[in-house]
Amino acid sequence: MRRLAVVLSATLLIACAKKEPEPAPAPPAAEPAAPPPAPPPVDLNAVAGTWDMKTMSATSDSALVNYTVVASADTAGWMLNLPKRKPMKLSIMVMGDSVMSTGPEYESVLRKGVKVRTNSTFHFVGDKVTGTTVAHYNIKGADSLVNLRVEGTRKPK
């Protein structure tokens, strides 16, 4: 009988115990913010012309090299004109608001006797251009990279 009283008491305690309130449902997740609109793609007709350019180290405003880039209204006619050098054809690709160029291998203006290839990314706004260049120096068969900044202005017609 004692056992029965203990079992009934335990059952009664369990039945009368306060139940934990169920957590409130989480509010619905907020819609993620829409990404900002993509900038308009580069209009090569608007970029066509001759650009006075300068290349600088990543941390300085002093020009290392001054040159011109002749941009055409398509990707086929772009030319790089370094001082005292023959003009060189640039390979051009447009992606969104950027123009990417790849130059041929040539003797470096900055490192005498060393071959270099350049990959540049340009951003044109009106008559100004800014961007970056990665110079791939071929030193004894090894590739040495230097990150540079570029900026320029359109020459008046």
mmCIF file of C-alpha atoms in Angstrom:
data_model
loop_
_atom_site.group_PDB
_atom_site.id
_atom_site.type_symbol
_atom_site.label_atom_id
_atom_site.label_comp_id
_atom_site.label_asym_id
_atom_site.label_seq_id
_atom_site.Cartn_x
_atom_site.Cartn_y
_atom_site.Cartn_z
ATOM 1 C CA MET A 1 0.000 0.000 0.000
ATOM 2 C CA ARG A 2 2.841 2.243 0.761
ATOM 3 C CA ARG A 3 4.212 1.681 -2.694
ATOM 4 C CA LEU A 4 0.875 2.499 -4.203
ATOM 5 C CA ALA A 5 0.734 5.784 -2.257
ATOM 6 C CA VAL A 6 4.261 6.703 -3.418
ATOM 7 C CA VAL A 7 3.454 5.856 -7.054
ATOM 8 C CA LEU A 8 0.196 7.820 -6.964
ATOM 9 C CA SER A 9 1.884 10.787 -5.276
ATOM 10 C CA ALA A 10 4.661 10.785 -7.868
ATOM 11 C CA THR A 11 2.123 10.572 -10.691
ATOM 12 C CA LEU A 12 0.127 13.423 -9.191
ATOM 13 C CA LEU A 13 3.275 15.579 -8.808
ATOM 14 C CA ILE A 14 4.303 14.935 -12.406
ATOM 15 C CA ALA A 15 0.811 15.695 -13.704
ATOM 16 C CA CYS A 16 0.550 18.935 -11.739
ATOM 17 C CA ALA A 17 4.077 20.172 -12.425
ATOM 18 C CA LYS A 18 4.359 23.441 -14.321
ATOM 19 C CA LYS A 19 5.086 22.904 -17.954
ATOM 20 C CA GLU A 20 7.728 25.060 -19.643
ATOM 21 C CA PRO A 21 6.028 27.516 -21.925
ATOM 22 C CA GLU A 22 6.666 26.770 -25.546
ATOM 23 C CA PRO A 23 9.003 29.323 -27.087
ATOM 24 C CA ALA A 24 7.359 31.932 -29.227
ATOM 25 C CA PRO A 25 7.769 31.238 -32.903
ATOM 26 C CA ALA A 26 10.665 33.095 -34.474
ATOM 27 C CA PRO A 27 9.656 36.070 -36.556
ATOM 28 C CA PRO A 28 9.870 35.410 -40.260
ATOM 29 C CA ALA A 29 13.321 36.043 -41.674
ATOM 30 C CA ALA A 30 13.656 39.444 -43.239
ATOM 31 C CA GLU A 31 14.110 39.487 -46.968
ATOM 32 C CA PRO A 32 17.796 39.938 -47.778
ATOM 33 C CA ALA A 33 18.594 43.357 -49.141
ATOM 34 C CA ALA A 34 18.788 43.456 -52.892
ATOM 35 C CA PRO A 35 22.340 43.842 -54.172
ATOM 36 C CA PRO A 36 23.197 47.256 -55.551
ATOM 37 C CA PRO A 37 22.623 47.575 -59.267
ATOM 38 C CA ALA A 38 25.593 46.645 -61.422
ATOM 39 C CA PRO A 39 27.392 49.558 -63.008
ATOM 40 C CA PRO A 40 26.682 49.977 -66.696
ATOM 41 C CA PRO A 41 29.045 48.151 -69.037
ATOM 42 C CA VAL A 42 31.882 50.048 -70.660
ATOM 43 C CA ASP A 43 30.923 51.786 -73.897
ATOM 44 C CA LEU A 44 34.056 51.457 -76.032
ATOM 45 C CA ASN A 45 32.799 54.226 -78.350
ATOM 46 C CA ALA A 46 32.889 56.617 -75.390
ATOM 47 C CA VAL A 47 36.377 55.424 -74.387
ATOM 48 C CA ALA A 48 37.953 55.633 -77.862
ATOM 49 C CA GLY A 49 40.822 58.106 -78.094
ATOM 50 C CA THR A 50 44.364 58.662 -76.913
ATOM 51 C CA TRP A 51 45.052 58.502 -73.194
ATOM 52 C CA ASP A 52 48.076 59.999 -71.409
ATOM 53 C CA MET A 53 48.944 57.409 -68.779
ATOM 54 C CA LYS A 54 51.302 57.039 -65.861
ATOM 55 C CA THR A 55 52.246 53.968 -63.878
ATOM 56 C CA MET A 56 53.116 54.282 -60.183
ATOM 57 C CA SER A 57 54.071 51.901 -57.421
ATOM 58 C CA ALA A 58 51.191 50.691 -55.279
ATOM 59 C CA THR A 59 52.178 53.079 -52.463
ATOM 60 C CA SER A 60 53.411 56.212 -54.252
ATOM 61 C CA ASP A 61 52.102 58.946 -56.537
ATOM 62 C CA SER A 62 55.442 59.346 -58.315
ATOM 63 C CA ALA A 63 55.292 58.259 -61.941
ATOM 64 C CA LEU A 64 57.586 55.361 -62.819
ATOM 65 C CA VAL A 65 56.633 55.355 -66.509
ATOM 66 C CA ASN A 66 54.666 57.787 -68.676
ATOM 67 C CA TYR A 67 53.134 56.473 -71.907
ATOM 68 C CA THR A 68 50.022 56.625 -74.072
ATOM 69 C CA VAL A 69 47.295 54.120 -74.793
ATOM 70 C CA VAL A 70 45.335 54.488 -77.998
ATOM 71 C CA ALA A 71 41.861 53.016 -77.457
ATOM 72 C CA SER A 72 39.597 52.100 -80.350
ATOM 73 C CA ALA A 73 35.810 51.744 -80.418
ATOM 74 C CA ASP A 74 36.235 47.958 -80.440
ATOM 75 C CA THR A 75 38.601 45.505 -78.756
ATOM 76 C CA ALA A 76 40.783 45.025 -81.845
ATOM 77 C CA GLY A 77 42.691 48.288 -82.239
ATOM 78 C CA TRP A 78 44.190 49.159 -78.843
ATOM 79 C CA MET A 79 47.882 50.154 -78.816
ATOM 80 C CA LEU A 80 50.450 50.719 -76.076
ATOM 81 C CA ASN A 81 53.031 53.445 -76.865
ATOM 82 C CA LEU A 82 56.002 53.414 -74.495
ATOM 83 C CA PRO A 83 58.723 56.084 -74.773
ATOM 84 C CA LYS A 84 61.314 55.322 -77.478
ATOM 85 C CA ARG A 85 59.587 52.035 -78.371
ATOM 86 C CA LYS A 86 57.562 50.764 -81.301
ATOM 87 C CA PRO A 87 53.801 50.729 -80.615
ATOM 88 C CA MET A 88 52.577 47.389 -79.234
ATOM 89 C CA LYS A 89 49.156 45.829 -79.740
ATOM 90 C CA LEU A 90 47.143 45.190 -76.585
ATOM 91 C CA SER A 91 44.697 42.306 -76.228
ATOM 92 C CA ILE A 92 41.490 43.756 -74.778
ATOM 93 C CA MET A 93 38.555 42.179 -72.976
ATOM 94 C CA VAL A 94 35.564 44.055 -71.540
ATOM 95 C CA MET A 95 33.839 42.730 -68.414
ATOM 96 C CA GLY A 96 31.125 44.895 -66.872
ATOM 97 C CA ASP A 97 32.598 48.294 -66.023
ATOM 98 C CA SER A 98 36.210 47.161 -66.545
ATOM 99 C CA VAL A 99 38.516 46.987 -69.533
ATOM 100 C CA MET A 100 41.263 44.398 -69.125
ATOM 101 C CA SER A 101 44.387 44.500 -71.248
ATOM 102 C CA THR A 102 47.218 42.058 -71.791
ATOM 103 C CA GLY A 103 50.420 43.323 -73.339
ATOM 104 C CA PRO A 104 52.965 41.304 -75.275
ATOM 105 C CA GLU A 105 56.280 40.380 -73.685
ATOM 106 C CA TYR A 106 58.829 43.177 -74.164
ATOM 107 C CA GLU A 107 62.009 44.521 -72.560
ATOM 108 C CA SER A 108 61.109 46.325 -69.363
ATOM 109 C CA VAL A 109 61.369 50.101 -69.226
ATOM 110 C CA LEU A 110 62.201 49.863 -65.514
ATOM 111 C CA ARG A 111 64.523 46.824 -65.474
ATOM 112 C CA LYS A 112 67.056 46.932 -68.274
ATOM 113 C CA GLY A 113 67.556 43.589 -70.001
ATOM 114 C CA VAL A 114 64.585 41.947 -68.264
ATOM 115 C CA LYS A 115 61.476 40.788 -70.162
ATOM 116 C CA VAL A 116 58.070 41.766 -68.823
ATOM 117 C CA ARG A 117 54.384 41.101 -69.627
ATOM 118 C CA THR A 118 51.631 43.270 -68.195
ATOM 119 C CA ASN A 119 48.008 42.652 -67.289
ATOM 120 C CA SER A 120 46.000 45.789 -66.553
ATOM 121 C CA THR A 121 42.465 46.558 -65.450
ATOM 122 C CA PHE A 122 41.113 50.000 -66.328
ATOM 123 C CA HIS A 123 38.042 51.890 -65.071
ATOM 124 C CA PHE A 124 37.005 54.834 -67.255
ATOM 125 C CA VAL A 125 34.913 57.706 -65.904
ATOM 126 C CA GLY A 126 34.535 60.622 -68.298
ATOM 127 C CA ASP A 127 38.009 61.807 -69.302
ATOM 128 C CA LYS A 128 39.767 59.985 -66.438
ATOM 129 C CA VAL A 129 40.995 56.425 -66.112
ATOM 130 C CA THR A 130 42.298 54.572 -63.056
ATOM 131 C CA GLY A 131 43.325 50.999 -62.554
ATOM 132 C CA THR A 132 45.957 48.448 -61.676
ATOM 133 C CA THR A 133 48.705 46.656 -63.530
ATOM 134 C CA VAL A 134 50.437 43.419 -62.650
ATOM 135 C CA ALA A 135 53.911 43.246 -64.191
ATOM 136 C CA HIS A 136 55.189 39.692 -64.754
ATOM 137 C CA TYR A 137 58.977 39.905 -64.921
ATOM 138 C CA ASN A 138 60.761 36.922 -66.447
ATOM 139 C CA ILE A 139 63.920 36.647 -64.360
ATOM 140 C CA LYS A 140 66.019 33.581 -65.202
ATOM 141 C CA GLY A 141 62.912 31.628 -66.161
ATOM 142 C CA ALA A 142 61.023 32.517 -62.955
ATOM 143 C CA ASP A 143 57.992 34.806 -62.833
ATOM 144 C CA SER A 144 58.390 37.786 -60.474
ATOM 145 C CA LEU A 145 55.225 39.863 -59.915
ATOM 146 C CA VAL A 146 54.927 43.568 -59.145
ATOM 147 C CA ASN A 147 51.583 45.282 -58.458
ATOM 148 C CA LEU A 148 51.314 48.812 -59.825
ATOM 149 C CA ARG A 149 48.704 51.573 -60.066
ATOM 150 C CA VAL A 150 47.790 53.401 -63.251
ATOM 151 C CA GLU A 151 45.911 56.585 -63.958
ATOM 152 C CA GLY A 152 45.447 58.781 -66.938
ATOM 153 C CA THR A 153 43.510 61.435 -68.777
ATOM 154 C CA ARG A 154 42.136 61.613 -72.289
ATOM 155 C CA LYS A 155 44.132 63.773 -74.683
ATOM 156 C CA PRO A 156 42.046 66.508 -76.257
ATOM 157 C CA LYS A 157 41.100 65.779 -79.858
#
